[in-house]
Coordinates of C-alpha atoms in Angstrom, one line a residue:
M23 CA 12.1 -22.1 -168.2
G24 CA 15.7 -21.1 -168.5
A25 CA 18.8 -23.2 -168.7
R26 CA 19.7 -25.6 -166.0
S27 CA 22.5 -24.7 -163.7
P28 CA 24.2 -26.1 -160.5
R29 CA 22.2 -25.5 -157.3
T30 CA 22.9 -26.5 -153.7
V31 CA 20.5 -27.3 -150.9
R32 CA 21.2 -27.9 -147.2
F33 CA 18.8 -29.2 -144.6
R34 CA 18.8 -31.0 -141.3
A35 CA 17.3 -34.5 -140.8
P36 CA 19.1 -36.2 -137.9
D37 CA 17.1 -39.4 -138.0
A38 CA 17.3 -40.0 -141.8
T39 CA 19.5 -42.7 -143.2
R40 CA 19.4 -41.4 -146.8
A41 CA 18.1 -38.4 -148.5
T42 CA 17.4 -37.3 -152.1
V43 CA 16.5 -34.2 -153.9
V44 CA 13.7 -34.7 -156.5
V45 CA 13.5 -32.0 -159.3
Q46 CA 10.5 -31.7 -161.5
P47 CA 11.0 -29.6 -164.6
G48 CA 7.5 -29.8 -166.2
T49 CA 6.5 -33.5 -166.4
D50 CA 10.0 -34.8 -166.1
Q51 CA 11.7 -35.8 -162.9
A52 CA 15.3 -36.1 -161.8
T53 CA 16.7 -37.4 -158.6
F54 CA 20.0 -36.3 -156.9
A55 CA 21.5 -38.0 -153.9
A56 CA 22.3 -35.9 -150.8
R57 CA 25.3 -36.6 -148.5
R58 CA 25.9 -35.9 -144.8
D59 CA 27.1 -32.4 -144.1
A60 CA 30.2 -32.8 -142.0
E61 CA 29.9 -29.3 -140.6
V62 CA 26.4 -29.5 -139.2
A63 CA 25.1 -32.0 -136.7
G64 CA 22.3 -33.9 -138.4
G65 CA 22.8 -31.9 -141.6
W66 CA 22.7 -32.9 -145.2
V67 CA 23.8 -31.2 -148.4
A68 CA 23.0 -31.9 -152.1
E69 CA 24.1 -30.5 -155.4
F70 CA 21.6 -30.7 -158.3
E71 CA 20.9 -29.3 -161.7
A72 CA 17.8 -27.2 -162.2
A73 CA 16.4 -24.2 -164.0
D74 CA 14.5 -21.2 -162.5
G75 CA 10.9 -22.2 -162.1
D76 CA 11.5 -25.9 -161.6
H77 CA 9.8 -27.5 -158.7
Y78 CA 11.8 -29.6 -156.2
G79 CA 11.4 -31.4 -153.0
I80 CA 13.4 -33.6 -150.6
R81 CA 12.7 -37.2 -149.8
L82 CA 14.0 -38.8 -146.6
D83 CA 14.3 -42.6 -146.8
D84 CA 11.0 -43.7 -148.3
G85 CA 8.9 -40.9 -146.9
P86 CA 6.8 -38.3 -148.7
L87 CA 8.3 -35.5 -150.7
L88 CA 9.0 -32.6 -148.3
F89 CA 9.3 -28.9 -149.3
D90 CA 12.6 -27.1 -148.5
P91 CA 12.4 -24.9 -145.3
H92 CA 15.2 -22.7 -146.8
T93 CA 13.4 -22.2 -150.1
H94 CA 13.3 -18.7 -151.7
D95 CA 10.0 -19.5 -153.4
L96 CA 7.1 -21.7 -152.5
L97 CA 4.0 -22.7 -154.5
I98 CA 1.0 -23.7 -152.4
T99 CA -1.9 -25.5 -154.1
D100 CA -4.9 -27.6 -152.9
T101 CA -2.7 -30.7 -153.1
G102 CA 0.3 -29.4 -151.1
A103 CA 3.3 -27.1 -151.1
S104 CA 6.3 -27.3 -153.5
S105 CA 9.6 -25.5 -153.4
V106 CA 10.4 -23.5 -156.5
V107 CA 13.9 -23.0 -157.9
R108 CA 15.0 -19.4 -158.2
D109 CA 18.1 -17.3 -157.6
P110 CA 18.4 -15.3 -154.4
W111 CA 17.0 -11.8 -154.9
P112 CA 19.4 -8.9 -155.1
R113 CA 19.9 -6.7 -152.1
H114 CA 17.9 -3.4 -152.0
P115 CA 18.7 -0.3 -149.9
Q116 CA 16.7 0.5 -146.8
G117 CA 15.0 3.9 -146.5
A118 CA 16.7 7.1 -145.5
P119 CA 16.5 7.6 -141.7
L120 CA 13.2 9.1 -140.6
T121 CA 13.4 12.8 -139.8
E122 CA 10.4 12.5 -137.4
S123 CA 9.3 9.9 -134.8
P124 CA 7.4 7.0 -136.3
V125 CA 3.7 7.2 -137.0
V126 CA 2.6 3.7 -138.1
Y127 CA -0.2 2.7 -140.5
E128 CA -0.9 -1.0 -140.3
L129 CA -2.2 -2.6 -143.6
H130 CA -3.0 -5.9 -145.2
V131 CA -1.5 -6.0 -148.7
K132 CA -4.6 -7.5 -150.4
G133 CA -7.1 -5.7 -148.3
F134 CA -5.4 -2.3 -148.9
G135 CA -4.4 -2.4 -152.5
G136 CA -5.1 -5.9 -153.9
S137 CA -1.5 -6.7 -154.6
Y138 CA 2.0 -5.4 -153.8
R139 CA 1.9 -3.2 -156.9
G140 CA -1.7 -2.2 -156.2
C141 CA -0.7 -0.8 -152.8
I142 CA 1.7 1.7 -154.5
E143 CA -1.1 3.9 -155.8
H144 CA -2.3 4.5 -152.2
L145 CA 1.0 5.4 -150.6
A146 CA 0.5 9.1 -151.3
H147 CA -2.7 9.0 -149.3
V148 CA -0.8 7.4 -146.3
R149 CA 1.9 10.0 -146.4
A150 CA -0.6 12.8 -146.8
V151 CA -2.6 11.7 -143.7
G152 CA 0.6 12.0 -141.7
A153 CA 2.0 8.4 -141.3
N154 CA 5.6 7.8 -142.1
V155 CA 5.7 4.0 -141.6
I156 CA 3.6 1.3 -143.2
E157 CA 3.5 -2.0 -141.3
L158 CA 2.5 -4.9 -143.6
M159 CA 0.7 -7.9 -142.2
P160 CA 2.6 -11.1 -142.9
V161 CA 4.0 -11.7 -146.4
H162 CA 5.3 -15.2 -145.6
P163 CA 3.9 -17.9 -147.9
F164 CA 0.6 -19.2 -146.3
N165 CA -2.4 -21.3 -147.5
P166 CA -5.0 -18.7 -148.6
A167 CA -7.7 -21.4 -148.7
T168 CA -8.0 -21.4 -144.9
N169 CA -6.4 -18.1 -144.0
Y170 CA -6.6 -14.4 -145.0
W171 CA -4.4 -12.6 -142.5
G172 CA -1.3 -14.7 -143.2
Y173 CA -0.4 -15.7 -139.6
M174 CA 0.0 -19.3 -140.5
P175 CA 3.5 -19.2 -142.3
V176 CA 4.6 -22.3 -144.2
V177 CA 8.2 -21.2 -144.7
W178 CA 9.9 -18.1 -143.2
G179 CA 12.3 -16.9 -146.0
A180 CA 10.1 -16.6 -149.0
V181 CA 7.4 -14.1 -150.2
H182 CA 3.7 -14.9 -150.6
R183 CA 2.8 -15.4 -154.2
G184 CA -0.8 -14.5 -153.8
Y185 CA -0.2 -10.8 -153.6
A186 CA 1.9 -10.6 -156.7
E187 CA 0.6 -9.9 -160.3
Q188 CA 3.4 -12.2 -161.5
P189 CA 3.6 -14.9 -158.9
D190 CA 7.1 -16.0 -159.8
R191 CA 8.3 -12.5 -159.2
A192 CA 6.6 -12.0 -155.8
A193 CA 9.9 -11.0 -154.1
E194 CA 10.6 -8.4 -156.9
E195 CA 7.1 -6.9 -156.6
L196 CA 7.4 -6.7 -152.8
A197 CA 10.7 -4.9 -153.4
E198 CA 9.0 -2.5 -155.8
L199 CA 6.4 -1.6 -153.1
I200 CA 9.2 -1.1 -150.5
A201 CA 11.1 1.1 -152.9
A202 CA 8.0 3.2 -153.8
A203 CA 7.3 3.6 -150.1
H204 CA 10.9 4.9 -149.6
D205 CA 10.3 7.3 -152.4
H206 CA 7.3 8.7 -150.5
G207 CA 9.3 9.1 -147.3
L208 CA 7.8 6.0 -145.7
H209 CA 9.6 3.3 -143.9
V210 CA 8.3 -0.3 -144.3
W211 CA 7.9 -2.7 -141.4
I212 CA 6.6 -6.2 -141.8
D213 CA 4.8 -8.4 -139.4
V214 CA 6.7 -11.7 -139.0
V215 CA 5.5 -14.9 -137.5
Y216 CA 8.4 -17.0 -136.1
N217 CA 6.7 -18.5 -133.1
H218 CA 4.8 -21.2 -134.9
T219 CA 4.1 -22.6 -138.4
G220 CA 1.0 -23.5 -140.4
E221 CA 2.1 -27.1 -140.7
D222 CA -1.2 -28.4 -139.4
E223 CA -3.0 -27.0 -142.4
P224 CA -4.6 -30.0 -144.3
A225 CA -2.9 -29.1 -147.6
I226 CA 0.5 -28.9 -145.9
G227 CA 0.4 -31.8 -143.5
S228 CA 3.8 -32.7 -142.0
N229 CA 5.7 -32.0 -145.1
G230 CA 7.8 -29.2 -143.7
L231 CA 9.9 -28.9 -140.5
R232 CA 8.1 -31.7 -138.7
G233 CA 9.0 -34.1 -141.5
Y234 CA 12.7 -33.3 -141.1
D235 CA 13.1 -32.9 -137.4
P236 CA 10.1 -32.7 -135.1
T237 CA 12.3 -31.5 -132.2
V238 CA 12.2 -28.1 -133.8
Y239 CA 8.8 -27.8 -132.1
R240 CA 8.3 -27.5 -128.3
R241 CA 6.6 -30.3 -126.4
T242 CA 5.0 -30.8 -123.1
A243 CA 6.3 -33.3 -120.5
D244 CA 4.0 -36.0 -121.9
G245 CA 5.3 -35.5 -125.5
Q246 CA 2.4 -33.4 -126.9
F247 CA 3.2 -30.3 -129.0
T248 CA 2.6 -27.1 -127.1
N249 CA 0.0 -24.6 -128.1
D250 CA 0.7 -21.3 -126.5
S251 CA 0.3 -19.7 -129.9
G252 CA -3.3 -21.0 -130.2
C253 CA -2.2 -22.3 -133.6
G254 CA -0.2 -25.4 -132.7
N255 CA 3.4 -26.1 -133.8
D256 CA 5.0 -23.7 -131.3
I257 CA 8.7 -23.4 -132.3
D258 CA 11.4 -24.3 -129.8
P259 CA 13.5 -21.1 -129.8
A260 CA 16.5 -23.0 -128.4
H261 CA 16.7 -25.3 -131.4
P262 CA 19.8 -24.3 -133.5
W263 CA 18.0 -24.9 -136.8
A264 CA 15.0 -22.8 -135.7
R265 CA 17.3 -20.0 -134.8
D266 CA 19.2 -20.2 -138.1
L267 CA 16.0 -20.2 -140.1
V268 CA 14.7 -17.1 -138.2
I269 CA 17.8 -15.1 -138.9
E270 CA 17.9 -16.3 -142.5
G271 CA 14.3 -15.1 -143.0
L272 CA 15.0 -11.8 -141.4
D273 CA 18.1 -11.3 -143.6
R274 CA 16.2 -12.0 -146.8
Y275 CA 13.5 -9.5 -146.0
A276 CA 16.0 -6.9 -144.9
D277 CA 17.7 -7.5 -148.3
L278 CA 14.5 -6.4 -149.9
G279 CA 14.8 -3.1 -148.1
V280 CA 12.6 -3.7 -145.1
D281 CA 13.2 -1.2 -142.4
G282 CA 11.7 -2.9 -139.4
F283 CA 9.9 -6.0 -138.1
R284 CA 7.0 -6.6 -135.8
F285 CA 7.2 -10.0 -134.1
D286 CA 3.9 -11.8 -133.6
L287 CA 3.5 -13.3 -130.1
A288 CA 7.1 -12.4 -129.5
S289 CA 7.1 -13.7 -125.9
L290 CA 7.0 -17.3 -127.3
L291 CA 10.5 -16.6 -128.7
T292 CA 11.8 -16.2 -125.1
R293 CA 11.1 -19.8 -124.0
D294 CA 14.8 -20.4 -124.3
R295 CA 15.6 -17.8 -121.6
G296 CA 16.1 -15.1 -124.2
G297 CA 18.9 -16.6 -126.4
L298 CA 17.1 -16.2 -129.7
V299 CA 15.8 -12.7 -129.0
T300 CA 19.3 -11.6 -127.9
R301 CA 20.6 -12.9 -131.2
I302 CA 17.8 -11.1 -133.1
T303 CA 18.6 -7.9 -131.2
E304 CA 22.3 -8.1 -132.2
W305 CA 21.4 -8.9 -135.8
A306 CA 19.1 -5.9 -136.0
A307 CA 21.8 -3.6 -134.6
D308 CA 24.1 -4.7 -137.4
R309 CA 21.4 -4.3 -140.1
G310 CA 20.0 -1.1 -138.8
V311 CA 16.4 -2.2 -138.5
T312 CA 13.6 -1.4 -136.0
L313 CA 12.3 -4.2 -133.8
V314 CA 8.7 -4.4 -132.4
A315 CA 7.4 -7.0 -130.0
E316 CA 3.9 -8.2 -129.3
P317 CA 5.1 -9.2 -125.8
W318 CA 2.5 -11.8 -124.9
D319 CA 1.0 -15.1 -125.9
M320 CA -1.5 -17.6 -124.5
G321 CA 1.0 -18.7 -121.8
G322 CA 3.0 -15.6 -121.0
Y323 CA 2.7 -11.8 -120.7
Q324 CA 5.9 -9.6 -120.7
L325 CA 4.8 -6.1 -121.4
G326 CA 7.1 -3.5 -120.0
H327 CA 10.0 -4.5 -117.9
G328 CA 9.1 -8.2 -118.5
W329 CA 10.6 -7.7 -122.0
P330 CA 14.2 -6.9 -121.0
W331 CA 15.5 -5.7 -124.4
P332 CA 15.4 -1.9 -124.3
T333 CA 15.9 -1.3 -128.0
W334 CA 12.6 -2.9 -128.9
L335 CA 9.3 -1.2 -129.2
Q336 CA 6.4 -3.0 -127.6
W337 CA 2.8 -3.2 -128.5
N338 CA 1.0 -1.7 -125.5
D339 CA -2.4 -3.3 -125.0
R340 CA -2.8 -1.5 -121.6
Y341 CA -2.9 1.7 -123.6
R342 CA -5.5 0.2 -126.0
D343 CA -7.9 -1.0 -123.3
Q344 CA -7.6 1.9 -120.9
V345 CA -7.9 4.7 -123.4
R346 CA -10.9 2.9 -125.0
G347 CA -12.4 2.5 -121.5
L348 CA -12.0 6.2 -120.5
L349 CA -13.5 7.5 -123.8
R350 CA -16.3 4.9 -123.4
G351 CA -17.1 6.5 -120.1
E352 CA -15.9 3.7 -117.8
P353 CA -15.0 4.8 -114.2
G354 CA -11.7 4.5 -112.4
L355 CA -9.4 5.0 -115.4
V356 CA -8.1 8.5 -115.2
R357 CA -5.1 7.5 -113.0
A358 CA -4.1 4.8 -115.5
V359 CA -4.6 7.0 -118.6
R360 CA -2.4 9.6 -117.1
Q361 CA 0.4 7.0 -117.3
R362 CA -0.5 5.9 -120.8
V363 CA -0.4 9.3 -122.5
Q364 CA 3.0 10.1 -121.1
G365 CA 4.6 6.9 -122.4
S366 CA 3.6 4.5 -119.7
P367 CA 6.5 5.1 -117.3
D368 CA 4.8 2.8 -114.8
L369 CA 5.5 -0.1 -117.3
F370 CA 8.6 1.0 -119.1
G371 CA 10.4 3.4 -116.8
P372 CA 11.5 6.9 -117.8
D373 CA 12.3 5.9 -121.4
G374 CA 8.7 4.7 -122.0
A375 CA 8.1 7.1 -124.8
M376 CA 10.9 5.3 -126.8
R377 CA 9.5 1.9 -126.1
S378 CA 5.7 2.1 -126.1
L379 CA 3.8 1.5 -129.3
N380 CA 0.3 2.9 -128.6
F381 CA -2.8 1.8 -130.5
I382 CA -6.6 2.0 -130.1
D383 CA -7.2 -0.8 -132.6
A384 CA -5.2 -3.3 -134.6
H385 CA -6.0 -5.9 -137.3
D386 CA -7.1 -8.3 -134.5
G387 CA -10.4 -7.0 -133.1
L388 CA -12.9 -4.3 -134.0
T389 CA -12.0 -1.5 -136.3
M390 CA -11.9 2.0 -134.8
H391 CA -15.3 2.7 -136.4
D392 CA -16.8 -0.5 -135.1
L393 CA -15.7 0.4 -131.5
T394 CA -18.3 3.2 -131.8
A395 CA -21.0 1.0 -133.3
V396 CA -20.9 -2.1 -131.1
N397 CA -21.6 -2.6 -127.4
S398 CA -18.9 -4.9 -126.0
D399 CA -17.4 -5.0 -122.5
H400 CA -14.7 -7.3 -123.8
H401 CA -13.6 -4.8 -126.4
H402 CA -14.5 -1.7 -124.3
A403 CA -16.7 -0.7 -127.3
W404 CA -19.7 1.5 -127.1
D405 CA -22.4 2.1 -129.7
C406 CA -22.6 5.9 -129.3
G407 CA -25.1 6.3 -132.1
P408 CA -24.7 8.2 -135.4
E409 CA -24.9 11.6 -133.8
L410 CA -21.7 11.0 -131.8
R411 CA -19.8 8.6 -134.1
L412 CA -17.6 11.2 -135.9
Q413 CA -16.9 12.9 -132.6
Q414 CA -15.9 9.7 -130.8
L415 CA -13.6 8.7 -133.7
K416 CA -11.9 12.1 -133.5
N417 CA -11.6 11.6 -129.7
F418 CA -9.7 8.3 -130.3
F419 CA -7.3 9.9 -132.8
A420 CA -6.8 13.0 -130.6
V421 CA -5.7 11.1 -127.6
L422 CA -3.6 8.6 -129.6
L423 CA -1.7 11.2 -131.6
L424 CA -1.1 13.5 -128.7
S425 CA 0.3 10.8 -126.4
A426 CA 4.0 10.1 -126.0
G427 CA 5.2 7.0 -127.7
T428 CA 4.8 5.6 -131.2
P429 CA 1.2 5.7 -132.4
M430 CA -0.4 3.2 -134.8
W431 CA -3.7 2.8 -136.5
V432 CA -5.2 0.5 -139.0
M433 CA -5.8 1.0 -142.8
G434 CA -8.9 3.0 -143.4
D435 CA -9.5 4.0 -139.8
E436 CA -9.0 7.6 -141.0
F437 CA -12.2 7.3 -143.0
A438 CA -14.1 5.0 -140.7
R439 CA -13.5 1.6 -142.3
T440 CA -16.0 -1.0 -141.0
Q441 CA -16.1 -4.7 -140.7
Q442 CA -19.7 -4.6 -139.7
G443 CA -18.8 -5.5 -136.1
H444 CA -16.7 -8.6 -137.1
D445 CA -13.8 -8.8 -134.6
N446 CA -11.8 -11.8 -136.0
P447 CA -12.0 -12.0 -139.8
Y448 CA -8.8 -13.9 -140.1
D449 CA -10.3 -16.2 -142.8
V450 CA -12.6 -13.7 -144.6
D451 CA -11.1 -12.7 -147.9
G452 CA -13.8 -10.4 -149.3
P453 CA -15.3 -6.9 -149.1
L454 CA -15.8 -7.2 -145.4
S455 CA -12.0 -7.2 -144.9
W456 CA -11.0 -5.0 -147.8
V457 CA -10.7 -1.2 -147.6
D458 CA -13.7 0.4 -149.2
W459 CA -12.1 3.5 -150.7
S460 CA -15.5 4.9 -151.6
R461 CA -15.9 5.8 -147.9
A462 CA -13.0 8.3 -148.2
E463 CA -15.2 11.0 -149.6
E464 CA -18.0 10.5 -147.1
W465 CA -15.6 10.7 -144.1
R466 CA -13.2 13.3 -145.5
G467 CA -13.9 15.4 -142.4
L468 CA -12.3 12.7 -140.2
T469 CA -9.4 12.3 -142.6
G470 CA -8.8 16.0 -142.5
F471 CA -8.9 16.0 -138.7
V472 CA -6.3 13.2 -138.6
Q473 CA -4.1 15.2 -141.0
A474 CA -4.3 18.2 -138.7
L475 CA -3.5 16.2 -135.6
T476 CA -0.4 14.6 -137.2
A477 CA 0.7 18.1 -138.2
V478 CA 0.3 19.3 -134.6
R479 CA 2.2 16.3 -133.3
R480 CA 5.1 17.1 -135.6
R481 CA 5.3 20.6 -134.2
H482 CA 5.8 19.6 -130.6
S483 CA 8.1 17.4 -128.6
L484 CA 5.9 15.1 -126.5
V485 CA 8.0 14.8 -123.4
Q486 CA 7.9 16.3 -119.9
F487 CA 4.1 16.1 -119.4
T488 CA 2.3 18.1 -116.7
F489 CA -1.2 16.9 -115.7
H490 CA -4.2 18.9 -114.6
G491 CA -7.9 18.5 -114.3
V492 CA -10.5 21.1 -114.7
G493 CA -8.4 23.0 -112.2
A494 CA -4.8 22.7 -111.1
Q495 CA -4.8 19.1 -110.0
P496 CA -6.1 16.1 -111.9
D497 CA -9.0 14.3 -110.3
L498 CA -7.8 10.7 -110.0
G499 CA -10.9 9.5 -108.2
W500 CA -13.1 6.5 -109.2
H501 CA -15.8 8.7 -110.6
S502 CA -13.6 11.1 -112.5
H503 CA -14.0 11.3 -116.3
S504 CA -11.7 14.2 -117.2
L505 CA -8.0 14.9 -117.6
A506 CA -5.8 17.7 -119.0
W507 CA -2.1 17.8 -119.9
S508 CA 0.3 20.4 -121.0
V509 CA 3.5 19.5 -123.0
D510 CA 5.8 21.7 -125.1
G511 CA 3.3 24.4 -126.0
L512 CA 0.2 22.1 -126.2
Y513 CA -2.7 22.0 -123.8
V514 CA -5.0 19.0 -124.2
M515 CA -8.4 18.7 -122.3
V516 CA -10.4 15.5 -122.3
N517 CA -14.0 15.4 -121.2
A518 CA -15.4 11.9 -121.2
W519 CA -18.5 12.9 -119.2
W520 CA -22.0 13.5 -120.3
E521 CA -22.0 17.2 -119.4
P522 CA -19.8 20.1 -120.4
L523 CA -16.9 20.9 -118.2
T524 CA -15.2 24.2 -117.7
F525 CA -11.4 23.9 -117.6
E526 CA -9.1 26.6 -116.4
V527 CA -5.8 26.6 -118.3
Q528 CA -3.0 26.1 -115.8
T529 CA 0.0 26.9 -117.9
T530 CA 1.1 30.4 -118.6
G531 CA 1.0 31.8 -122.1
E532 CA -1.3 33.1 -124.8
W533 CA -3.3 30.2 -126.1
Q534 CA -5.4 29.5 -129.2
L535 CA -7.8 26.8 -129.9
V536 CA -6.4 24.7 -132.8
L537 CA -8.5 21.5 -132.7
S538 CA -11.6 20.3 -131.0
T539 CA -13.7 17.2 -131.6
A540 CA -16.9 19.2 -130.9
P541 CA -17.6 23.0 -131.0
A542 CA -15.8 24.5 -127.9
H543 CA -15.3 28.0 -126.5
L544 CA -12.1 29.5 -125.2
D545 CA -12.2 32.8 -123.3
G546 CA -8.8 33.8 -122.2
T547 CA -7.7 30.9 -119.9
T548 CA -11.2 29.5 -119.5
C549 CA -12.4 26.8 -121.9
V550 CA -15.8 25.2 -121.9
V551 CA -15.2 21.6 -123.2
P552 CA -18.4 20.0 -124.5
P553 CA -19.4 16.6 -123.3
R554 CA -17.6 13.6 -124.8
S555 CA -15.0 15.7 -126.5
V556 CA -11.3 16.6 -126.6
V557 CA -10.0 20.2 -127.1
V558 CA -6.4 21.1 -128.1
L559 CA -4.9 24.4 -127.4
E560 CA -1.6 25.6 -128.8
R561 CA 0.6 28.4 -127.4
R562 CA 0.8 31.4 -129.8

């Protein structure tokens, strides 16, 4: 412990008649009275003496000790959560602007590398495979006893200690990871959860925001807390304190060098008619960060024009389901997939390539490998058998990486990571959810194919698509299972049928076969595309 120094804490508790700050350095305890904050309605302010590492809490009237929602550090144990005194972390630079469009690699810090520092040794692999953005699943403090993914945040402006080798330096170690990513030419986005809190967790109780001001949470007409997040404790985005805490948390992460943010269940943040999201949008323009929305929740769906902030990327679940379905062999999807691969202009308008974040899988659901090993109508998954598994995985990557928009895949997909068919391991902290790096050697052929695809993607501008079928016009009928497109010197042919199909190349030029997911034959402008495969031609 260092020397004690003056500290200040501010919070809102409109119904409290008195408030105190309780500081616990070791086994000692000191109490400091708070006073009303004349500048903030319902606000309080207190000055107290403490050293870095001291624990502190706030008591309202004779209630329980509450943790500080503004804390820079939070310790969570089996008996509860405690704010930890520390100085604000220094500001770190963001990465240099990307020279190419984003290619996103979603990862879980512990599952990928064990710790913030442990992730650093795998960054060269991510860059080599062709991604230039890593998106970290949440690093807010959360209770790991009941959660693994981290989507139950306890406070919004601190850094999860469980991923740090030195827990009291969690923010510094996250900053080290971000700086190392920048050194590798990678941007860092993080998944943030501002639509609800984990306050219903048994070890947390109501010792957070609900203990200060329960109106921070939305309620139904009969006074019950809403649950459009599926997790309880839906935040009221119109509440001024909620808004301030969101911007404070974003500012702190941006100060660590974070380049972008993906907002979990972002549509819940629009329940105030868009005031909070507009404020976030203006903040991001000032800080120069990327914003990504998951534009749905259990009570609303805003994909496309329903999300009226054009500078945001949007997770495109239509892309996920319809491309999975086509490659699975489902009928009636060629017309829809034609929209998806050109940036979903039916959903976003002509600037869809700038707004659509395309993915085949994400942390929530089956891994890409398991989409080829499980039969599920819900997931559009097909157990294609070991003979076709590598081919089908290549098909997924080929369509994903040669579509307009921002592509994303999940850690280890490039070497067939499996969760043994588990589609929701949010609470599984073990080998099932961790990357098994030993698979990299076995599946190096898939990894090499992904590397080649990302290189092809970098050589071409994926705009102004022209669509064909086996002949000049695409077959958009219910029973069609094939589609071809040409764009900027590329010609892509997809055969999702059980028999080989002969495609006639419709775009002039001298073509060479550069990639195929199964052995294919090109004779001039005639290409025999094997069943269940994708063939990519490049103009010489």
